[in-house]
Amino acid sequence: MAQDAAPAQPQAPAAAATAAPANPAALAGDAARGHTLTYTCQGCHGITGYKNAYPSYK
């Protein structure tokens, strides 16, 4: 019988990826575009009492 291949090496734990501080430059974005996108989503997902598809942003 053929032997199974050696198991793959485990990946680094997720905690190691989050241990480094976030790069502030990576967090930069276009606030005006974000406002427009959020406004669009709120059209359906932010109506009080309206039963819409998940998620609800109230």
mmCIF file of N, CA and C in Angstrom, residues 9-39:
data_model
loop_
_atom_site.group_PDB
_atom_site.id
_atom_site.type_symbol
_atom_site.label_atom_id
_atom_site.label_comp_id
_atom_site.label_asym_id
_atom_site.label_seq_id
_atom_site.Cartn_x
_atom_site.Cartn_y
_atom_site.Cartn_z
ATOM 1 N N GLN A 9 2.207 21.605 6.546
ATOM 2 C CA GLN A 9 2.578 22.389 7.714
ATOM 3 C C GLN A 9 1.416 23.301 8.092
ATOM 4 N N PRO A 10 1.129 23.440 9.377
ATOM 5 C CA PRO A 10 0.029 24.321 9.784
ATOM 6 C C PRO A 10 0.353 25.778 9.461
ATOM 7 N N GLN A 11 -0.676 26.511 9.161
ATOM 8 C CA GLN A 11 -0.521 27.934 8.878
ATOM 9 C C GLN A 11 -0.272 28.686 10.180
ATOM 10 N N ALA A 12 0.287 29.878 10.063
ATOM 11 C CA ALA A 12 0.522 30.709 11.240
ATOM 12 C C ALA A 12 -0.816 31.049 11.887
ATOM 13 N N PRO A 13 -0.873 31.096 13.188
ATOM 14 C CA PRO A 13 -2.134 31.433 13.857
ATOM 15 C C PRO A 13 -2.617 32.825 13.473
ATOM 16 N N ALA A 14 -3.907 32.999 13.486
ATOM 17 C CA ALA A 14 -4.496 34.293 13.141
ATOM 18 C C ALA A 14 -4.030 35.374 14.109
ATOM 19 N N ALA A 15 -3.759 35.000 15.341
ATOM 20 C CA ALA A 15 -3.313 35.987 16.324
ATOM 21 C C ALA A 15 -2.000 36.634 15.898
ATOM 22 N N ALA A 16 -1.153 35.896 15.221
ATOM 23 C CA ALA A 16 0.120 36.457 14.777
ATOM 24 C C ALA A 16 -0.102 37.543 13.736
ATOM 25 N N ALA A 17 -1.117 37.382 12.921
ATOM 26 C CA ALA A 17 -1.399 38.375 11.888
ATOM 27 C C ALA A 17 -1.950 39.657 12.494
ATOM 28 N N THR A 18 -2.627 39.554 13.616
ATOM 29 C CA THR A 18 -3.225 40.735 14.230
ATOM 30 C C THR A 18 -2.329 41.361 15.289
ATOM 31 N N ALA A 19 -1.197 40.751 15.573
ATOM 32 C CA ALA A 19 -0.319 41.268 16.613
ATOM 33 C C ALA A 19 0.375 42.559 16.188
ATOM 34 N N ALA A 20 0.630 42.716 14.902
ATOM 35 C CA ALA A 20 1.304 43.918 14.417
ATOM 36 C C ALA A 20 0.317 45.083 14.391
ATOM 37 N N PRO A 21 0.769 46.285 14.733
ATOM 38 C CA PRO A 21 -0.131 47.442 14.685
ATOM 39 C C PRO A 21 -0.548 47.745 13.246
ATOM 40 N N ALA A 22 -1.737 48.262 13.091
ATOM 41 C CA ALA A 22 -2.251 48.603 11.760
ATOM 42 C C ALA A 22 -1.478 49.786 11.196
ATOM 43 N N ASN A 23 -1.265 49.753 9.918
ATOM 44 C CA ASN A 23 -0.590 50.848 9.232
ATOM 45 C C ASN A 23 -1.617 51.945 8.965
ATOM 46 N N PRO A 24 -1.447 53.153 9.533
ATOM 47 C CA PRO A 24 -2.430 54.223 9.313
ATOM 48 C C PRO A 24 -2.645 54.539 7.831
ATOM 49 N N ALA A 25 -1.621 54.393 7.017
ATOM 50 C CA ALA A 25 -1.772 54.670 5.591
ATOM 51 C C ALA A 25 -2.732 53.677 4.949
ATOM 52 N N ALA A 26 -2.792 52.452 5.470
ATOM 53 C CA ALA A 26 -3.688 51.442 4.916
ATOM 54 C C ALA A 26 -5.145 51.756 5.257
ATOM 55 N N LEU A 27 -5.383 52.572 6.263
ATOM 56 C CA LEU A 27 -6.731 52.906 6.683
ATOM 57 C C LEU A 27 -7.275 54.141 5.981
ATOM 58 N N ALA A 28 -6.446 54.815 5.221
ATOM 59 C CA ALA A 28 -6.885 56.015 4.520
ATOM 60 C C ALA A 28 -7.900 55.641 3.456
ATOM 61 N N GLY A 29 -8.870 56.511 3.228
ATOM 62 C CA GLY A 29 -9.887 56.246 2.219
ATOM 63 C C GLY A 29 -10.554 57.530 1.788
ATOM 64 N N ASP A 30 -11.543 57.389 0.953
ATOM 65 C CA ASP A 30 -12.286 58.524 0.437
ATOM 66 C C ASP A 30 -13.566 58.656 1.257
ATOM 67 N N ALA A 31 -13.587 59.592 2.186
ATOM 68 C CA ALA A 31 -14.727 59.749 3.083
ATOM 69 C C ALA A 31 -16.001 60.106 2.327
ATOM 70 N N ALA A 32 -15.910 60.918 1.298
ATOM 71 C CA ALA A 32 -17.096 61.303 0.526
ATOM 72 C C ALA A 32 -17.706 60.086 -0.166
ATOM 73 N N ARG A 33 -16.861 59.225 -0.711
ATOM 74 C CA ARG A 33 -17.361 58.014 -1.369
ATOM 75 C C ARG A 33 -18.001 57.081 -0.344
ATOM 76 N N GLY A 34 -17.384 56.954 0.818
ATOM 77 C CA GLY A 34 -17.949 56.132 1.878
ATOM 78 C C GLY A 34 -19.308 56.641 2.326
ATOM 79 N N HIS A 35 -19.450 57.963 2.420
ATOM 80 C CA HIS A 35 -20.733 58.556 2.786
ATOM 81 C C HIS A 35 -21.798 58.217 1.748
ATOM 82 N N THR A 36 -21.447 58.316 0.472
ATOM 83 C CA THR A 36 -22.391 58.007 -0.606
ATOM 84 C C THR A 36 -22.803 56.541 -0.569
ATOM 85 N N LEU A 37 -21.845 55.653 -0.383
ATOM 86 C CA LEU A 37 -22.164 54.228 -0.331
ATOM 87 C C LEU A 37 -23.050 53.899 0.866
ATOM 88 N N THR A 38 -22.754 54.486 2.014
ATOM 89 C CA THR A 38 -23.558 54.257 3.208
ATOM 90 C C THR A 38 -24.966 54.797 3.018
ATOM 91 N N TYR A 39 -25.079 55.967 2.429
ATOM 92 C CA TYR A 39 -26.382 56.579 2.170
ATOM 93 C C TYR A 39 -27.226 55.669 1.279
#
